[in-house]
Short mmCIF file of C-alpha atoms in Angstrom, two decimals:
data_model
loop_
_atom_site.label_atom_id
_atom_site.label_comp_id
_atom_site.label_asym_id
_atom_site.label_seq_id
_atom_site.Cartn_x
_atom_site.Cartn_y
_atom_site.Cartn_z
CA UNK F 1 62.04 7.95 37.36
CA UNK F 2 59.24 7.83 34.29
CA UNK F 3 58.99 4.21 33.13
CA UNK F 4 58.39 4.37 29.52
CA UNK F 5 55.16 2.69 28.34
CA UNK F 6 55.55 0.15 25.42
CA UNK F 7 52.43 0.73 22.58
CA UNK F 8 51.18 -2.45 21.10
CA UNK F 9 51.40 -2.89 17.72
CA UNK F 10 48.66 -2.02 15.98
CA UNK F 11 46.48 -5.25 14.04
CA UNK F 12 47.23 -5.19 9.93
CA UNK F 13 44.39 -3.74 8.52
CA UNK F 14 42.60 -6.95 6.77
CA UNK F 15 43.07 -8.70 10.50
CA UNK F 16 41.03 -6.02 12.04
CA UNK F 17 38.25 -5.78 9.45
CA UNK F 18 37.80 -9.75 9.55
CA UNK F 19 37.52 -9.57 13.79
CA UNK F 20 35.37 -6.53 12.84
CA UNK F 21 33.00 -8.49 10.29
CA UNK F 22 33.30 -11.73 12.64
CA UNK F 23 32.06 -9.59 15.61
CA UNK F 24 29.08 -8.12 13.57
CA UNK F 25 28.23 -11.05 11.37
CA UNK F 26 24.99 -11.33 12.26
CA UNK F 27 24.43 -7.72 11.15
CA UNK F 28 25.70 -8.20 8.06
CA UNK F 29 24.23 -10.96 7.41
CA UNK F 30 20.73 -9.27 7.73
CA UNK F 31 22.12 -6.63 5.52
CA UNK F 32 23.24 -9.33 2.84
CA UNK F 33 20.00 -8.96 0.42
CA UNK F 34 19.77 -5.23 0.39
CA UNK F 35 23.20 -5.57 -0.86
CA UNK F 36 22.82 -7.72 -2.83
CA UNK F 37 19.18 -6.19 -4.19
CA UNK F 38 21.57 -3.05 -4.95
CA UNK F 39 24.38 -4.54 -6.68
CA UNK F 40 22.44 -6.74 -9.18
CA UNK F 41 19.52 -4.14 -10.12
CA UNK F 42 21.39 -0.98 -9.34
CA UNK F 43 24.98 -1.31 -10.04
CA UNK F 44 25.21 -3.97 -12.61
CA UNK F 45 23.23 -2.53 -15.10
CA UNK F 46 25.34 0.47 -15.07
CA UNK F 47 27.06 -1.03 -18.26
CA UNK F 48 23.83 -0.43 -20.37
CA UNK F 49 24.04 3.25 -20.09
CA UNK F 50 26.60 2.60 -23.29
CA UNK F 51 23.64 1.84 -25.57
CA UNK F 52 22.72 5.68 -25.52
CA UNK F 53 25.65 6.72 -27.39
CA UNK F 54 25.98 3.76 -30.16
CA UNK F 55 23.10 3.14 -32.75
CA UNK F 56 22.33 -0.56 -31.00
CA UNK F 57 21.77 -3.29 -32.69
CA UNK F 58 20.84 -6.40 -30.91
CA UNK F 59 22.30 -8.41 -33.52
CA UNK F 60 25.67 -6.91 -33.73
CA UNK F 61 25.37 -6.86 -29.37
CA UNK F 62 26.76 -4.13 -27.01
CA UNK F 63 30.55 -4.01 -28.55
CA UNK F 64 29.80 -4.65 -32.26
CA UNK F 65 27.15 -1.63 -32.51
CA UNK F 66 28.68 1.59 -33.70
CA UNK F 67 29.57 4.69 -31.94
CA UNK F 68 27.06 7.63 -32.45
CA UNK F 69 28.03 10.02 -29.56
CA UNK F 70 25.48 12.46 -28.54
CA UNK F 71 23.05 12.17 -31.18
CA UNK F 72 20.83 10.17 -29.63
CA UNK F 73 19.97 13.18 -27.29
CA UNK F 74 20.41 16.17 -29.80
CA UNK F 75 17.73 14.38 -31.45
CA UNK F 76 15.83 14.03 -28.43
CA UNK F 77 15.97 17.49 -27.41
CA UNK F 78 15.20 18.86 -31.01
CA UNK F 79 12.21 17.17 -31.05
CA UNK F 80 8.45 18.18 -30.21
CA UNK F 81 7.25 15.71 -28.14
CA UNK F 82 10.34 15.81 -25.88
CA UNK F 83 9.07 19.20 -24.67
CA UNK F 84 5.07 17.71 -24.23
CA UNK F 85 6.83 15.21 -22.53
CA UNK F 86 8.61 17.21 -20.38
CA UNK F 87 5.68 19.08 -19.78
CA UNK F 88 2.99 16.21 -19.01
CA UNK F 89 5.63 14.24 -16.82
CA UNK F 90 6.28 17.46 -14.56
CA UNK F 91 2.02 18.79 -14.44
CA UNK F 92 1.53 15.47 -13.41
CA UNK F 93 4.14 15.39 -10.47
CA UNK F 94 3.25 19.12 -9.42
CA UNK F 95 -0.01 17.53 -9.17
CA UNK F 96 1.06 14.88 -7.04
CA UNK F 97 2.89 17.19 -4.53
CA UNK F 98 0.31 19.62 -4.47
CA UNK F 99 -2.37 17.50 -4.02
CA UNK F 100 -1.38 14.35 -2.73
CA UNK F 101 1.79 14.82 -0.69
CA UNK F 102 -0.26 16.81 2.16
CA UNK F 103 -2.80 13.67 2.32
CA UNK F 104 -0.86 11.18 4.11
CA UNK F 105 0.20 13.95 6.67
CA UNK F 106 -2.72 14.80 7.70
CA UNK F 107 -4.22 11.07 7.68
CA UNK F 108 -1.79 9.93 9.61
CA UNK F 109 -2.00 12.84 12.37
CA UNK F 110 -5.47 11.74 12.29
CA UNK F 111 -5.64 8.08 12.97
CA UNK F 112 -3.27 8.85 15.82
CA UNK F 113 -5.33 10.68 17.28
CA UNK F 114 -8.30 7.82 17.51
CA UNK F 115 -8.26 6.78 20.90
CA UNK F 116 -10.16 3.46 20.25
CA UNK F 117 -7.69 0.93 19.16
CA UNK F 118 -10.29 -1.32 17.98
CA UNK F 119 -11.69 1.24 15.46
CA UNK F 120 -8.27 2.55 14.60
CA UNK F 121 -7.06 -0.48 13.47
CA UNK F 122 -10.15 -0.73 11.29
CA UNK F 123 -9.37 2.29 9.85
CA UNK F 124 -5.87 1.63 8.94
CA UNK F 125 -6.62 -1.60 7.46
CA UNK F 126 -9.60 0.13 4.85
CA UNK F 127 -7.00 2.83 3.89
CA UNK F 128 -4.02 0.55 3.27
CA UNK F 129 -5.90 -1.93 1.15
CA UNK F 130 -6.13 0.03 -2.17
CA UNK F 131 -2.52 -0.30 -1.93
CA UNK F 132 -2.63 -3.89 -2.42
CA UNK F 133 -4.96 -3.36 -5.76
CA UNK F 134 -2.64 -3.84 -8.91
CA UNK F 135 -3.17 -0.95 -11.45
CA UNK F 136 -5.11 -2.90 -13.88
CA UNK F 137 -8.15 -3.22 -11.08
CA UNK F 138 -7.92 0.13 -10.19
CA UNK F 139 -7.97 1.33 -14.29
CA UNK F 140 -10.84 -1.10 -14.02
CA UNK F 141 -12.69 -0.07 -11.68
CA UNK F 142 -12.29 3.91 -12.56
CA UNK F 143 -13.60 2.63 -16.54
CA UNK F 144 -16.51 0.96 -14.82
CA UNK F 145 -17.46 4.55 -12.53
CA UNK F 146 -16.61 6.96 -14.99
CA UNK F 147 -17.17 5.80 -18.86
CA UNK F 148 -19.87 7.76 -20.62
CA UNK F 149 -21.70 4.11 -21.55
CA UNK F 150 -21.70 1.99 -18.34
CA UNK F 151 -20.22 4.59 -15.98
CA UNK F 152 -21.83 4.90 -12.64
CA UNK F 153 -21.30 8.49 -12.22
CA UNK F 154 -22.74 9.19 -15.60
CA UNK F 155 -25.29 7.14 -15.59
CA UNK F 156 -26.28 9.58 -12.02
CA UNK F 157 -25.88 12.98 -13.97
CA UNK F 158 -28.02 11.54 -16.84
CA UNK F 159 -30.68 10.47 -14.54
CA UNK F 160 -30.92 13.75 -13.27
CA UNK F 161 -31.33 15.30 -16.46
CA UNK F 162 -28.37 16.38 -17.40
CA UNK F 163 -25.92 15.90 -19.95
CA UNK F 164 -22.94 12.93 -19.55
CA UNK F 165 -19.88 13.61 -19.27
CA UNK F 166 -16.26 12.31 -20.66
CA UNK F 167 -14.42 11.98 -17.75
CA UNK F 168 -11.83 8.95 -19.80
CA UNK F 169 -11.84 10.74 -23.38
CA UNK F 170 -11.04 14.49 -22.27
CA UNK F 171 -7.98 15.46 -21.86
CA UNK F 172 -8.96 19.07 -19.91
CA UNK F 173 -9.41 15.62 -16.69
CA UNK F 174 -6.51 13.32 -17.70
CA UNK F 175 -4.02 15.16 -15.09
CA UNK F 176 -6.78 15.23 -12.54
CA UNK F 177 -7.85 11.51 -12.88
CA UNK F 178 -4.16 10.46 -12.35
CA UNK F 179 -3.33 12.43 -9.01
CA UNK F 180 -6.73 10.91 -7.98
CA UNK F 181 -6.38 7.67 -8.62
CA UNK F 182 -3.20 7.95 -7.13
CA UNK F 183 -4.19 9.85 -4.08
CA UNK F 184 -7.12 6.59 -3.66
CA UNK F 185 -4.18 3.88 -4.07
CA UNK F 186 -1.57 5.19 -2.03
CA UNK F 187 -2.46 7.90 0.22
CA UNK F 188 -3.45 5.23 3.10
CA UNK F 189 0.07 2.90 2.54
CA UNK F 190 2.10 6.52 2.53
CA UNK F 191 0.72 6.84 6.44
CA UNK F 192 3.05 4.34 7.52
CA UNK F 193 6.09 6.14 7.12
CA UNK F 194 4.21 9.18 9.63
CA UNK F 195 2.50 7.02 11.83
CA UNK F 196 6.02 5.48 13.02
CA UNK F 197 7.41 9.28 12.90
CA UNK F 198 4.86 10.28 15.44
CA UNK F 199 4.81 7.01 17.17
CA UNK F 200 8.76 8.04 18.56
CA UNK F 201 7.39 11.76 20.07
CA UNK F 202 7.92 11.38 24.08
CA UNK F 203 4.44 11.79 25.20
CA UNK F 204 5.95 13.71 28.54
CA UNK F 205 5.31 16.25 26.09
CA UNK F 206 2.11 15.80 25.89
CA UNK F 207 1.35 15.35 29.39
CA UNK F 208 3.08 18.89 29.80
CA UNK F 209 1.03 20.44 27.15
CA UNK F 210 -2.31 18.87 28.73
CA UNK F 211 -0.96 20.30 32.38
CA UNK F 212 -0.61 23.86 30.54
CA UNK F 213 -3.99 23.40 29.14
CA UNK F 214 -2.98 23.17 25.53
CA UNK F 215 -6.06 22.02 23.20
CA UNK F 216 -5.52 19.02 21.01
CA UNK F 217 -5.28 21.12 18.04
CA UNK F 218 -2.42 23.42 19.92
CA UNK F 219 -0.81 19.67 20.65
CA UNK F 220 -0.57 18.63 16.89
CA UNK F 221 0.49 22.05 16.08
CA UNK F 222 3.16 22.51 18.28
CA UNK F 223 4.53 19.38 19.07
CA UNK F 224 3.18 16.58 16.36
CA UNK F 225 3.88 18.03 13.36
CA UNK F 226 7.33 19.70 14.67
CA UNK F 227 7.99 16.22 15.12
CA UNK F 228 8.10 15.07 12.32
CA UNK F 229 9.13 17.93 10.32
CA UNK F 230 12.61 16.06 9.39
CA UNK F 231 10.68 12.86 8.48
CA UNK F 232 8.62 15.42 5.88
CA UNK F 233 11.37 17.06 4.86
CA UNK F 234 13.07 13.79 3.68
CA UNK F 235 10.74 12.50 1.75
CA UNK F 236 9.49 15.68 -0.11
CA UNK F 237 13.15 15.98 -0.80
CA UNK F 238 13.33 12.09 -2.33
CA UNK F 239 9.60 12.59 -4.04
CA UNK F 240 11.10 15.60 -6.05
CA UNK F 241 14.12 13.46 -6.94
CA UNK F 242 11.32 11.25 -9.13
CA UNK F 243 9.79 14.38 -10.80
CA UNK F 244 10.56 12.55 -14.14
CA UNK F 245 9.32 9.54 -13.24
CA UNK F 246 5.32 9.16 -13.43
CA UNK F 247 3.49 5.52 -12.80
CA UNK F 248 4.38 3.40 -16.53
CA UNK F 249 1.24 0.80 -15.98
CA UNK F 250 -1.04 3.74 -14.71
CA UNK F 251 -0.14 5.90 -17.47
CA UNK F 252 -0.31 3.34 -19.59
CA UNK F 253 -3.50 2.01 -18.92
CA UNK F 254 -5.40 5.26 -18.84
CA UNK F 255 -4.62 6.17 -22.17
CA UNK F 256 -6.23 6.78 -25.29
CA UNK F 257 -5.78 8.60 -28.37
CA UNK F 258 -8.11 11.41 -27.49
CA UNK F 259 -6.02 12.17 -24.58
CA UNK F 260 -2.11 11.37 -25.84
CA UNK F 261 -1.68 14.99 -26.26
CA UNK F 262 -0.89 14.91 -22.24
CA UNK F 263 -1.02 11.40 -21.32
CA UNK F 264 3.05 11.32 -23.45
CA UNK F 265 5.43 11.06 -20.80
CA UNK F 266 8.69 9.87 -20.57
CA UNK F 267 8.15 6.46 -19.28
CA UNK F 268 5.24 5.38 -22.43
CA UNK F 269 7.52 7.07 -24.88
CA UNK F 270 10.67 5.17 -23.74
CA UNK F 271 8.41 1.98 -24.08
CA UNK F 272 6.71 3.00 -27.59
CA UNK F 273 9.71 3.89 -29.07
CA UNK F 274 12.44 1.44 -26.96
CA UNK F 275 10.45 -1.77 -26.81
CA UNK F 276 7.65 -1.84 -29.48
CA UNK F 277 9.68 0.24 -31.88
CA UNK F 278 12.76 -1.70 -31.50
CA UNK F 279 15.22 1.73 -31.06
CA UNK F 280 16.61 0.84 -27.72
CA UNK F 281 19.35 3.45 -27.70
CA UNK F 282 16.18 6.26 -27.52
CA UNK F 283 14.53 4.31 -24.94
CA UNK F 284 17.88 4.30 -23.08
CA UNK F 285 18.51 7.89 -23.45
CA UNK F 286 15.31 8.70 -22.42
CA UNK F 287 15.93 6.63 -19.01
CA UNK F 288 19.21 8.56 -18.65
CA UNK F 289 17.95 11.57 -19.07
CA UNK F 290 15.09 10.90 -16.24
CA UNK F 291 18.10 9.56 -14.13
CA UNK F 292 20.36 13.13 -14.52
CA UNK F 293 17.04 15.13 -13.81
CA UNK F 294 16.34 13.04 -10.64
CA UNK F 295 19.84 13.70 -9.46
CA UNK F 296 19.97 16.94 -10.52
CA UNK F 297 16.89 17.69 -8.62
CA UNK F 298 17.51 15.98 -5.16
CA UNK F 299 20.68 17.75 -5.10
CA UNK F 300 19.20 21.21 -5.67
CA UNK F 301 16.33 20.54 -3.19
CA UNK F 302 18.57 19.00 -0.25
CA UNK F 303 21.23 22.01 -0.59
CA UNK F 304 17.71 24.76 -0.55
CA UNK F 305 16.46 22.66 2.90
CA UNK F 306 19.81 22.96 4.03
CA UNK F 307 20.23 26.65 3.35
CA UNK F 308 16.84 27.27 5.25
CA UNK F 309 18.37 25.83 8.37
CA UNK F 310 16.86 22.16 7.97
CA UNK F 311 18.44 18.90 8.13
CA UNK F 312 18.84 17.04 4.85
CA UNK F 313 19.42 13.62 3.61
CA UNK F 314 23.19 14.19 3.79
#
């Protein structure tokens, strides 16, 4: 004779979330200022996206300003300099993952292969110091190696007979100078992410490549940078979600008239025209319009990874 079983009842919803949270507080606690981080400088100022379609006015505030609809952007998008906008902000990123994206890849797969700790350590500390640098110091330092007056570099080619050269006032080098003075700053800090990629590879497989007689370049090939394929994957995906966005202080700080032709990017303009020009709804459009892109982008460039049998961010 089957004795029928009796099922508890089942916990009301809120009472198992609060024995949930109670068991896990400590987790959440440590999780309280990313959340927090989020929700004031992420979330709330969600509500300022309104200022795009009204013709602001600070003095009217938010609700008083009237509604313009979409004319903030037809106007944006009729315009010339959107387009050399468009243009400089996206040379200047293709230059960046060209150029620059590689470099911490293969910096990192270097320094891991250092066998001296002593020296390693060295090593990372030089290349992760320029991060450190604020922009100002490094605009400094590039005026004081490359101006056609007091520049270093100039002041070699003239001894030497030859003519100097406007590295700061030509704009045929202002894309150039960027993705290398970017490349100097960050490349070193940007071998963090790698290093602690590789750092997680079991080295049994190493020992088993070094029993088959697999050379050190045959190791990184096959098993280092397989590795960490996902970990590259990732962030190429999230660097070409912030194709619109190019350093604001660099930018800023590099230019000059002689080169505004492609130093005008989105961020300067949104500043020009936003803060010292007092139209804020432009400015804000212009910041939407970077956010759409971004999005816009990241999903495009996850769903190709995905379609070419990689794992992406979702």
């Amino acid at each position: 004779m089957q004795t029928a079983v009796k099922s508890q009842p089942r916990q009301p919803l809120l009472s198992r979330l609060w024995a949930s949270l109670l068991q896990h507080k400590w987790m959440y606690v440590l999780a309280l200022p990313g959340v927090l981080y989020f929700i004031l400088f992420k979330f709330v100022p969600f509500w300022g996206l309104l200022i795009a379609f009204k013709e602001y006015n600070p003095y009217k505030g938010l609700w008083g300003s009237p509604w313009i609809g979409f004319t903030n952007f037809t106007e944006l998008f009729a315009s010339q300099i959107f387009y050399d906008m468009l243009r400089n902000t996206f040379a200047i990123n293709i230059f960046g993952i060209i150029f620059m994206f590689p470099v911490p890849i293969i910096l990192a797969i270097m320094l891991n292969e250092v066998r001296h700790e002593v020296f390693k350590r060295i090593n990372q500390s030089i290349v992760y110091l320029p991060h450190f640098l604020s922009w100002v110091v490094v605009a400094s330092m590039t005026f004081f190696m490359l101006s056609t007056d007091v520049g270093i570099v100039n002041k070699i080619i003239s001894g030497m007979g030859f003519e100097t050269v406007s590295f700061l006032s030509n704009s045929n080098y202002f894309w150039g100078l960027i993705t290398l003075q970017s490349m100097w700053k960050e490349v070193g800090w940007g071998t963090i992410i790698f290093l602690a990629a590789i750092a997680g590879v079991d080295p049994g497989q190493y020992e088993a490549a070094v029993m088959d007689g697999a050379s050190r370049m045959k190791q990184i090939w096959h098993i280092t940078i397989p590795a960490i394929r996902p970990t590259i994957i990732i962030l190429l995906i999230l660097r070409l979600g912030h194709m619109a966005d190019v350093g604001f202080e660099q930018v800023l700080l590099m230019n000059n008239p002689l080169v505004t032709s492609v130093s005008q990017v989105f961020d300067t303009y949104a500043y020009t025209i936003g803060i010292l020009g007092g139209k804020i709804s432009v400015g804000v459009t212009v910041g939407m319009f970077k956010g759409v892109v971004g999005l816009i982008l990241v999903l495009l460039s996850n769903y190709t990874v995905k379609k070419l049998g990689q794992e992406g961010i979702y």
